GROMACS .gro file of C-alpha atoms in nm:
model
  457
    1MET     CA    1   5.958   6.857  13.946
    2GLU     CA    2   6.319   6.704  13.935
    3THR     CA    3   6.629   6.887  13.941
    4PRO     CA    4   6.771   6.889  13.556
    5PHE     CA    5   7.114   6.780  13.516
    6ALA     CA    6   7.327   7.015  13.305
    7PHE     CA    7   7.665   7.073  13.116
    8THR     CA    8   7.811   7.412  12.982
    9VAL     CA    9   7.992   7.453  12.665
   10HIS     CA   10   8.234   7.727  12.582
   11CYS     CA   11   8.243   7.883  12.249
   12VAL     CA   12   8.318   8.170  12.019
   13LYS     CA   13   8.091   8.500  11.985
   14ARG     CA   14   8.179   8.715  11.719
   15ALA     CA   15   8.162   9.074  11.820
   16ARG     CA   16   8.267   9.453  11.628
   17ARG     CA   17   8.589   9.484  11.459
   18HIS     CA   18   8.692   9.164  11.414
   19ARG     CA   19   8.710   9.056  11.747
   20TRP     CA   20   8.596   8.769  11.910
   21LYS     CA   21   8.507   8.694  12.260
   22CYS     CA   22   8.420   8.393  12.440
   23ALA     CA   23   8.102   8.259  12.562
   24GLN     CA   24   7.932   7.994  12.727
   25VAL     CA   25   7.565   7.797  12.680
   26THR     CA   26   7.424   7.577  12.932
   27PHE     CA   27   7.240   7.269  12.818
   28CYS     CA   28   6.967   7.113  13.067
   29GLY     CA   29   6.815   6.818  13.062
   30ALA     CA   30   6.633   6.534  13.261
   31ASP     CA   31   6.817   6.215  13.179
   32GLU     CA   32   7.214   6.230  13.364
   33GLN     CA   33   7.262   5.931  13.132
   34LEU     CA   34   7.151   6.164  12.808
   35CYS     CA   35   7.386   6.484  12.940
   36GLN     CA   36   7.715   6.247  12.998
   37LEU     CA   37   7.656   6.083  12.634
   38TRP     CA   38   7.596   6.408  12.454
   39LEU     CA   39   7.957   6.536  12.682
   40GLN     CA   40   8.178   6.202  12.589
   41THR     CA   41   8.015   6.258  12.234
   42LEU     CA   42   8.174   6.628  12.247
   43ARG     CA   43   8.446   6.534  12.432
   44GLU     CA   44   8.571   6.239  12.167
   45GLN     CA   45   8.467   6.508  11.837
   46LEU     CA   46   8.705   6.771  11.975
   47ASP     CA   47   9.000   6.530  12.043
   48ASN     CA   48   8.953   6.399  11.678
   49LEU     CA   49   9.025   6.763  11.547
   50MET     CA   50   9.360   6.699  11.463
   51CYS     CA   51   9.420   7.090  11.361
   52ARG     CA   52   9.352   7.235  11.756
   53PRO     CA   53   9.695   7.219  11.900
   54LYS     CA   54   9.682   7.061  12.225
   55HIS     CA   55  10.065   7.133  12.365
   56LEU     CA   56  10.261   7.476  12.314
   57LEU     CA   57  10.554   7.654  12.306
   58VAL     CA   58  10.510   8.014  12.453
   59PHE     CA   59  10.760   8.307  12.443
   60ILE     CA   60  10.718   8.610  12.670
   61ASN     CA   61  10.844   8.905  12.578
   62PRO     CA   62  10.842   9.140  12.912
   63PHE     CA   63  10.952   9.441  12.794
   64GLY     CA   64  10.845   9.499  12.428
   65GLY     CA   65  10.552   9.822  12.391
   66LYS     CA   66  10.441   9.889  12.728
   67GLY     CA   67  10.578   9.638  12.927
   68ARG     CA   68  10.225   9.423  12.947
   69GLY     CA   69  10.325   9.111  12.792
   70LYS     CA   70  10.363   8.886  13.136
   71ARG     CA   71  10.029   9.061  13.250
   72ILE     CA   72   9.813   8.997  12.952
   73TYR     CA   73   9.939   8.648  12.934
   74GLU     CA   74   9.834   8.586  13.217
   75ARG     CA   75   9.486   8.713  13.252
   76LYS     CA   76   9.342   8.692  12.920
   77VAL     CA   77   9.536   8.398  12.774
   78ALA     CA   78   9.615   8.148  13.025
   79PRO     CA   79   9.286   8.088  13.142
   80LEU     CA   80   9.176   8.040  12.786
   81PHE     CA   81   9.412   7.765  12.691
   82ALA     CA   82   9.334   7.625  13.040
   83LEU     CA   83   8.948   7.559  12.979
   84ALA     CA   84   9.045   7.424  12.612
   85ALA     CA   85   9.265   7.205  12.763
   86VAL     CA   86   9.537   7.314  12.599
   87THR     CA   87   9.909   7.246  12.839
   88THR     CA   88  10.233   7.532  12.764
   89GLU     CA   89  10.550   7.580  12.838
   90VAL     CA   90  10.617   7.901  12.868
   91ILE     CA   91  10.960   8.082  12.853
   92VAL     CA   92  10.932   8.457  12.993
   93THR     CA   93  11.257   8.602  12.751
   94GLU     CA   94  11.571   8.782  12.945
   95ARG     CA   95  11.739   8.907  12.643
   96ALA     CA   96  11.726   8.974  12.317
   97ASN     CA   97  11.746   8.657  12.062
   98HIS     CA   98  11.675   8.429  12.357
   99ALA     CA   99  11.347   8.269  12.194
  100LYS     CA  100  11.534   8.236  11.827
  101GLU     CA  101  11.874   8.083  12.002
  102THR     CA  102  11.609   7.844  12.217
  103LEU     CA  103  11.435   7.768  11.892
  104TYR     CA  104  11.766   7.655  11.741
  105GLU     CA  105  11.892   7.455  12.074
  106THR     CA  106  11.501   7.253  12.129
  107ASP     CA  107  11.325   6.958  11.959
  108VAL     CA  108  11.013   7.143  11.861
  109HIS     CA  109  10.868   6.866  11.678
  110LYS     CA  110  10.705   6.801  12.030
  111TYR     CA  111  10.530   7.106  12.038
  112ASP     CA  112  10.202   7.164  11.822
  113GLY     CA  113  10.304   7.512  11.774
  114ILE     CA  114  10.464   7.837  11.896
  115VAL     CA  115  10.316   8.074  12.058
  116CYS     CA  116  10.441   8.453  12.162
  117VAL     CA  117  10.330   8.735  12.310
  118GLY     CA  118  10.523   9.074  12.247
  119GLY     CA  119  10.516   9.330  11.936
  120ASP     CA  120  10.583   9.262  11.569
  121GLY     CA  121  10.997   9.236  11.706
  122MET     CA  122  10.917   8.920  11.928
  123PHE     CA  123  10.736   8.748  11.633
  124SER     CA  124  11.040   8.789  11.392
  125GLU     CA  125  11.245   8.675  11.641
  126VAL     CA  126  10.990   8.370  11.684
  127LEU     CA  127  11.021   8.335  11.320
  128HIS     CA  128  11.366   8.298  11.242
  129GLY     CA  129  11.450   8.063  11.521
  130LEU     CA  130  11.156   7.865  11.341
  131ILE     CA  131  11.286   7.941  10.990
  132GLY     CA  132  11.671   7.858  11.054
  133SER     CA  133  11.590   7.574  11.274
  134THR     CA  134  11.365   7.407  10.977
  135GLN     CA  135  11.677   7.467  10.739
  136ARG     CA  136  11.928   7.391  10.954
  137SER     CA  137  11.765   7.019  10.986
  138ALA     CA  138  11.707   7.014  10.617
  139GLY     CA  139  12.068   7.112  10.497
  140VAL     CA  140  11.928   7.437  10.329
  141ASP     CA  141  12.226   7.714  10.258
  142GLN     CA  142  11.979   8.017  10.325
  143ASN     CA  143  12.253   8.209  10.210
  144GLU     CA  144  12.167   8.146   9.862
  145PRO     CA  145  11.919   8.375   9.742
  146ARG     CA  146  11.756   8.134   9.470
  147THR     CA  147  11.751   7.799   9.709
  148ALA     CA  148  11.393   7.667   9.751
  149LEU     CA  149  11.315   7.702  10.139
  150VAL     CA  150  11.196   7.464  10.306
  151PRO     CA  151  10.861   7.536  10.536
  152SER     CA  152  10.826   7.467  10.895
  153PRO     CA  153  10.510   7.181  11.011
  154LEU     CA  154  10.438   7.392  11.246
  155ARG     CA  155  10.227   7.713  11.296
  156ILE     CA  156  10.272   8.089  11.502
  157GLY     CA  157  10.057   8.230  11.731
  158ILE     CA  158  10.063   8.609  11.825
  159ILE     CA  159   9.950   8.731  12.123
  160PRO     CA  160   9.973   9.110  12.058
  161ALA     CA  161  10.144   9.317  12.361
  162GLY     CA  162  10.360   9.590  12.137
  163SER     CA  163  10.342   9.891  12.053
  164THR     CA  164  10.180   9.829  11.713
  165ASP     CA  165  10.142   9.484  11.633
  166CYS     CA  166  10.125   9.516  11.235
  167VAL     CA  167  10.148   9.156  11.171
  168CYS     CA  168   9.849   9.048  11.407
  169TYR     CA  169   9.639   9.310  11.271
  170SER     CA  170   9.723   9.268  10.905
  171THR     CA  171   9.626   8.888  10.966
  172VAL     CA  172   9.292   8.914  11.206
  173GLY     CA  173   9.180   9.248  11.182
  174THR     CA  174   9.268   9.345  11.540
  175ASN     CA  175   9.525   9.367  11.798
  176ASP     CA  176   9.272   9.240  12.107
  177ALA     CA  177   9.497   8.911  12.286
  178GLU     CA  178   9.129   8.731  12.355
  179THR     CA  179   9.069   8.768  11.994
  180SER     CA  180   9.410   8.545  11.928
  181ALA     CA  181   9.395   8.282  12.177
  182LEU     CA  182   9.094   8.186  12.032
  183HIS     CA  183   9.195   8.167  11.670
  184ILE     CA  184   9.485   7.959  11.882
  185ILE     CA  185   9.259   7.710  12.044
  186VAL     CA  186   9.033   7.633  11.764
  187GLY     CA  187   9.361   7.595  11.565
  188ASP     CA  188   9.300   7.844  11.285
  189SER     CA  189   9.582   7.805  11.011
  190LEU     CA  190   9.700   8.090  10.763
  191ALA     CA  191   9.976   8.044  10.529
  192MET     CA  192  10.220   8.316  10.497
  193ASP     CA  193  10.464   8.468  10.264
  194VAL     CA  194  10.817   8.534  10.372
  195SER     CA  195  11.097   8.717  10.234
  196SER     CA  196  11.416   8.637  10.223
  197VAL     CA  197  11.728   8.969  10.235
  198HIS     CA  198  12.046   8.895  10.054
  199HIS     CA  199  12.362   9.112  10.093
  200LYS     CA  200  12.671   9.036   9.917
  201GLY     CA  201  12.582   8.628   9.903
  202ALA     CA  202  12.486   8.667  10.284
  203LEU     CA  203  12.131   8.613  10.421
  204LEU     CA  204  12.089   8.927  10.674
  205ARG     CA  205  11.738   8.862  10.812
  206TYR     CA  206  11.393   8.751  10.659
  207SER     CA  207  11.117   9.002  10.657
  208VAL     CA  208  10.700   8.968  10.677
  209SER     CA  209  10.582   9.291  10.689
  210LEU     CA  210  10.766   9.595  10.581
  211LEU     CA  211  11.128   9.650  10.431
  212GLY     CA  212  11.186  10.023  10.385
  213TYR     CA  213  11.463  10.275  10.273
  214GLY     CA  214  11.515  10.614  10.274
  215PHE     CA  215  11.180  10.737  10.514
  216TYR     CA  216  11.089  10.439  10.703
  217GLY     CA  217  11.453  10.370  10.693
  218ASP     CA  218  11.597  10.723  10.895
  219ILE     CA  219  11.279  10.674  11.155
  220ILE     CA  220  11.398  10.384  11.293
  221LYS     CA  221  11.736  10.417  11.297
  222ASP     CA  222  11.705  10.794  11.478
  223SER     CA  223  11.419  10.602  11.733
  224GLU     CA  224  11.713  10.370  11.822
  225LYS     CA  225  11.903  10.630  11.930
  226LYS     CA  226  11.583  10.738  12.147
  227ARG     CA  227  11.484  10.452  12.314
  228TRP     CA  228  11.451  10.648  12.606
  229MET     CA  229  11.156  10.804  12.543
  230GLY     CA  230  10.952  10.515  12.482
  231VAL     CA  231  10.724  10.487  12.249
  232ILE     CA  232  10.698  10.815  12.177
  233ARG     CA  233  11.024  10.821  11.947
  234TYR     CA  234  10.859  10.690  11.669
  235ASP     CA  235  10.643  11.006  11.682
  236PHE     CA  236  10.913  11.185  11.713
  237SER     CA  237  11.192  11.042  11.428
  238GLY     CA  238  10.959  11.023  11.260
  239LEU     CA  239  10.852  11.409  11.288
  240LYS     CA  240  11.189  11.523  11.203
  241THR     CA  241  11.283  11.293  10.938
  242PHE     CA  242  10.969  11.435  10.737
  243LEU     CA  243  11.119  11.771  10.781
  244SER     CA  244  11.481  11.650  10.691
  245HIS     CA  245  11.356  11.577  10.368
  246HIS     CA  246  11.598  11.354  10.239
  247CYS     CA  247  11.623  11.182   9.970
  248TYR     CA  248  11.858  10.877   9.765
  249GLU     CA  249  11.954  10.811   9.450
  250GLY     CA  250  12.025  10.430   9.342
  251THR     CA  251  11.861  10.147   9.079
  252VAL     CA  252  11.615   9.899   9.172
  253SER     CA  253  11.569   9.594   8.965
  254PHE     CA  254  11.266   9.390   9.018
  255LEU     CA  255  11.088   9.086   8.867
  256PRO     CA  256  10.776   9.145   8.778
  257ALA     CA  257  10.502   8.844   8.926
  258GLN     CA  258  10.329   8.762   8.648
  259HIS     CA  259  10.200   8.470   8.833
  260THR     CA  260   9.982   8.648   9.072
  261VAL     CA  261   9.631   8.740   8.923
  262GLY     CA  262   9.604   9.070   9.117
  263SER     CA  263   9.737   9.389   9.069
  264PRO     CA  264   9.874   9.618   9.362
  265ARG     CA  265   9.563   9.895   9.298
  266ASP     CA  266   9.306   9.693   9.204
  267GLY     CA  267   9.104   9.753   9.514
  268THR     CA  268   9.093   9.408   9.625
  269PRO     CA  269   9.178   9.353   9.967
  270CYS     CA  270   9.352   8.959  10.141
  271ARG     CA  271   9.059   8.794  10.339
  272ALA     CA  272   9.022   8.483  10.506
  273GLY     CA  273   8.984   8.212  10.222
  274CYS     CA  274   9.153   8.459   9.968
  275PHE     CA  275   9.064   8.299   9.586
  276VAL     CA  276   9.408   8.576   9.457
  277CYS     CA  277   9.667   8.423   9.697
  278ARG     CA  278   9.502   8.026   9.658
  279GLN     CA  279   9.494   8.105   9.289
  280SER     CA  280   9.873   8.267   9.281
  281ARG     CA  281  10.027   7.973   9.463
  282GLN     CA  282   9.859   7.764   9.223
  283GLN     CA  283  10.010   7.915   8.865
  284LEU     CA  284  10.284   7.966   9.064
  285GLU     CA  285  10.379   7.610   9.109
  286GLU     CA  286  10.288   7.510   8.734
  287GLU     CA  287  10.574   7.800   8.679
  288GLN     CA  288  10.809   7.627   8.877
  289LYS     CA  289  10.693   7.254   8.736
  290LYS     CA  290  10.718   7.332   8.363
  291SER     CA  291  11.112   7.519   8.503
  292LEU     CA  292  11.196   7.171   8.672
  293TYR     CA  293  11.105   6.951   8.390
  294GLY     CA  294  11.284   7.166   8.122
  295LEU     CA  295  10.951   7.328   7.971
  296GLU     CA  296  11.061   7.665   8.031
  297SER     CA  297  11.341   7.843   8.164
  298SER     CA  298  11.258   8.067   8.457
  299GLU     CA  299  11.429   8.392   8.567
  300GLU     CA  300  11.701   8.328   8.328
  301VAL     CA  301  11.470   8.423   8.040
  302GLU     CA  302  11.225   8.663   8.270
  303GLU     CA  303  11.281   9.040   8.221
  304TRP     CA  304  11.422   9.217   8.517
  305LYS     CA  305  11.285   9.622   8.526
  306VAL     CA  306  11.509   9.890   8.584
  307VAL     CA  307  11.461  10.194   8.758
  308CYS     CA  308  11.660  10.485   8.856
  309GLY     CA  309  11.606  10.817   9.013
  310LYS     CA  310  11.615  10.997   9.380
  311PHE     CA  311  11.399  10.824   9.601
  312LEU     CA  312  11.196  10.918   9.900
  313ALA     CA  313  11.137  10.578  10.017
  314ILE     CA  314  11.136  10.239   9.915
  315ASN     CA  315  10.904  10.044  10.045
  316ALA     CA  316  10.838   9.660   9.999
  317THR     CA  317  10.550   9.509  10.195
  318ASN     CA  318  10.451   9.156  10.224
  319MET     CA  319  10.109   9.262  10.366
  320SER     CA  320   9.910   9.557  10.395
  321CYS     CA  321  10.087   9.658  10.690
  322ALA     CA  322   9.772   9.757  10.851
  323CYS     CA  323   9.786   9.889  11.183
  324PRO     CA  324   9.522  10.135  11.443
  325ARG     CA  325   9.721  10.453  11.278
  326SER     CA  326   9.664  10.345  10.965
  327PRO     CA  327   9.359  10.090  10.857
  328ARG     CA  328   9.409  10.043  10.530
  329GLY     CA  329   9.793  10.013  10.561
  330LEU     CA  330  10.099  10.089  10.323
  331SER     CA  331   9.948   9.822  10.036
  332PRO     CA  332   9.629   9.756  10.094
  333ALA     CA  333   9.546   9.510   9.820
  334ALA     CA  334   9.916   9.360   9.898
  335HIS     CA  335   9.828   8.965   9.979
  336LEU     CA  336   9.976   8.733  10.239
  337GLY     CA  337  10.041   8.422  10.053
  338ASP     CA  338  10.048   8.503   9.698
  339GLY     CA  339  10.462   8.469   9.678
  340SER     CA  340  10.503   8.830   9.557
  341CYS     CA  341  10.571   9.143   9.737
  342ASP     CA  342  10.428   9.502   9.670
  343LEU     CA  343  10.707   9.765   9.540
  344ILE     CA  344  10.660  10.129   9.636
  345LEU     CA  345  10.864  10.370   9.526
  346ILE     CA  346  10.814  10.741   9.641
  347ARG     CA  347  11.051  10.964   9.378
  348LYS     CA  348  11.147  11.254   9.493
  349CYS     CA  349  10.885  11.514   9.516
  350SER     CA  350  10.780  11.828   9.742
  351ARG     CA  351  10.756  11.833  10.095
  352PHE     CA  352  10.360  11.953  10.086
  353ASP     CA  353  10.332  11.630   9.842
  354PHE     CA  354  10.516  11.397  10.022
  355LEU     CA  355  10.255  11.513  10.315
  356ARG     CA  356   9.984  11.454  10.120
  357PHE     CA  357  10.100  11.097  10.039
  358LEU     CA  358  10.155  11.002  10.404
  359VAL     CA  359   9.803  11.134  10.509
  360ARG     CA  360   9.635  10.950  10.249
  361HIS     CA  361   9.754  10.588  10.439
  362THR     CA  362   9.504  10.726  10.748
  363ASN     CA  363   9.191  10.758  10.551
  364GLN     CA  364   9.018  10.596  10.214
  365CYS     CA  365   9.172  10.733   9.907
  366ASP     CA  366   9.398  10.564   9.705
  367GLN     CA  367   9.747  10.685   9.818
  368PHE     CA  368   9.910  10.552   9.486
  369ASP     CA  369   9.774  10.822   9.287
  370PHE     CA  370  10.037  11.054   9.253
  371THR     CA  371  10.275  11.135   8.941
  372PHE     CA  372  10.612  11.096   9.187
  373VAL     CA  373  10.453  10.731   9.301
  374GLU     CA  374  10.485  10.396   9.129
  375VAL     CA  375  10.404  10.034   9.262
  376TYR     CA  376  10.441   9.734   9.114
  377ARG     CA  377  10.407   9.313   9.231
  378VAL     CA  378  10.728   9.124   9.238
  379LYS     CA  379  10.845   8.851   9.334
  380GLY     CA  380  11.227   8.985   9.416
  381PHE     CA  381  11.422   9.326   9.330
  382GLN     CA  382  11.785   9.390   9.389
  383PHE     CA  383  11.882   9.795   9.495
  384VAL     CA  384  12.208   9.922   9.444
  385PRO     CA  385  12.279  10.293   9.634
  386LYS     CA  386  12.464  10.550   9.330
  387GLN     CA  387  12.734  10.541   9.629
  388ALA     CA  388  12.792  10.132   9.558
  389GLU     CA  389  12.759  10.216   9.176
  390GLU     CA  390  13.045  10.465   9.196
  391GLU     CA  391  13.245  10.217   9.407
  392GLU     CA  392  13.212   9.916   9.252
  393GLY     CA  393  13.168  10.038   8.856
  394GLU     CA  394  12.987   9.762   8.634
  395GLN     CA  395  13.081   9.478   8.923
  396GLY     CA  396  12.776   9.598   9.132
  397LYS     CA  397  12.559   9.584   8.821
  398GLN     CA  398  12.597   9.238   8.706
  399GLY     CA  399  12.257   9.053   8.698
  400LEU     CA  400  12.088   9.363   8.674
  401GLY     CA  401  11.999   9.428   8.330
  402GLN     CA  402  12.006   9.736   8.111
  403THR     CA  403  12.066  10.026   8.374
  404CYS     CA  404  12.102  10.441   8.379
  405ALA     CA  405  12.378  10.541   8.245
  406HIS     CA  406  12.394  10.852   8.372
  407HIS     CA  407  12.265  11.071   8.672
  408ALA     CA  408  12.236  11.385   8.779
  409PRO     CA  409  12.418  11.480   9.110
  410CYS     CA  410  12.212  11.401   9.432
  411CYS     CA  411  12.102  11.706   9.630
  412CYS     CA  412  12.088  11.533   9.934
  413ALA     CA  413  12.271  11.618  10.273
  414ALA     CA  414  12.300  11.219  10.306
  415SER     CA  415  12.453  10.974  10.035
  416SER     CA  416  12.251  10.675  10.163
  417SER     CA  417  12.022  10.523  10.440
  418SER     CA  418  11.923  10.249  10.616
  419TRP     CA  419  11.691   9.980  10.537
  420ASN     CA  420  11.435   9.912  10.790
  421CYS     CA  421  11.344   9.527  10.857
  422ASP     CA  422  11.051   9.496  10.992
  423GLY     CA  423  11.159   9.742  11.288
  424GLU     CA  424  11.528   9.639  11.312
  425VAL     CA  425  11.796   9.850  11.136
  426LEU     CA  426  11.999   9.703  10.849
  427HIS     CA  427  12.274   9.899  10.792
  428GLY     CA  428  12.375   9.801  10.460
  429SER     CA  429  12.219   9.975  10.133
  430ALA     CA  430  12.253   9.743   9.863
  431LEU     CA  431  12.041   9.432   9.879
  432GLU     CA  432  11.872   9.155   9.734
  433VAL     CA  433  11.537   9.030   9.799
  434ARG     CA  434  11.346   8.726   9.723
  435VAL     CA  435  10.996   8.649   9.838
  436HIS     CA  436  10.916   8.283   9.926
  437CYS     CA  437  10.563   8.168   9.841
  438GLN     CA  438  10.395   8.063  10.184
  439LEU     CA  439  10.691   7.990  10.399
  440VAL     CA  440  10.531   8.002  10.769
  441ARG     CA  441  10.180   7.948  10.839
  442LEU     CA  442  10.039   8.112  11.139
  443PHE     CA  443   9.719   8.055  11.403
  444ALA     CA  444   9.492   8.277  11.194
  445ARG     CA  445   9.235   8.238  10.917
  446GLY     CA  446   9.272   8.596  10.785
  447ILE     CA  447   9.056   8.895  10.788
  448GLU     CA  448   8.688   8.758  10.793
  449GLY     CA  449   8.387   8.999  10.617
  450SER     CA  450   8.378   9.117  10.231
  451PRO     CA  451   8.567   9.383  10.077
  452LYS     CA  452   8.547   9.725  10.105
  453PRO     CA  453   8.450   9.903   9.799
  454ALA     CA  454   8.784  10.048   9.584
  455PRO     CA  455   8.910  10.319   9.776
  456ARG     CA  456   8.848  10.696   9.578
  457ARG     CA  457   9.075  10.880   9.371
   0.00000   0.00000   0.00000
């Protein structure tokens, strides 16, 4: 019997809980020329796949999470990149904003994508560097809230190595490094909204996951003082903030996202090939075309809604914000690329009721089914704390429409909170936020699988 000739094809095998694994299939044949023909044809077909990256710039945060970033990349990711003939330029960051500064100084067009190895903070740093350098090259003023930002042609890949890995979990469905590496190799692409956060005419930061005031703002501010505790500091600060039970008075004004085809409580989560994101993008483009040609005015005639009161928390989410601790996230039906964010207002309530609300983030019950919780799908909003209203008078209310004339005295110990912007502290309380539809693209395809049934009430 003749010795067969063989070649091996490496492929993706789907595993449980949205994980991907690298698998092998070996083909055998008695004809060497036929095997070589198959090899040549397969290689040509792979080379013709323009969506697959060939050269990547990789940033590794060696300090984030539990300090496992470098080890995870070297053991789980680098061998897969080598197997797929993906060349890389690796930079191990040495300080805060190292990646952001590098992206501003580097000609990124010679790469097919940017990969960050770390947690949500590392992703945020790369995001700011890529968006900022793109706007600078295009001559766009990022400080103007209504400016149409220019999307970057490069995709961002996330290798999870942080504490929560919220962005990765919400876009892939798992925080597994091998799965994320395989999504990068096959060249998946997923468009994602980005919110710009402004204060007094200046850009503060960009946000892609959570922008939280009150409860989540107090947690992140307190945890910054306890970095020596490691990741457990979030649990400690969370308990401390819950027991403090501070509420904050102010005015929230928002512009409803009338272009979207979904709602925050429709029970329809964002999935791969999402119809809601695709349809909402089309309707938003139609609105913008009508405004451009003068057929309809845009924000000047759109009615801003105003809500006043005392709030335990004000949260704005561009995505579900799912993570291993909260598998459905803060807003389970939030969509990644529909040009809107879900604005969640938790009014003053008892400590027991607030605990009931928090517990629902860990189960299948509807977390918005409380009288003290309001949720809106918006494409922009503004917040002015009562303290700023009193100091600035009518000047702080311009452009906000009708506002409350009278407020009951605040019973809280603290007069104002801080904002939690994707895990970073923003100290200015008065903000204006705008959502930019599908501004960046990731090496991902969205969470695969059919949507789960609507939550129990």
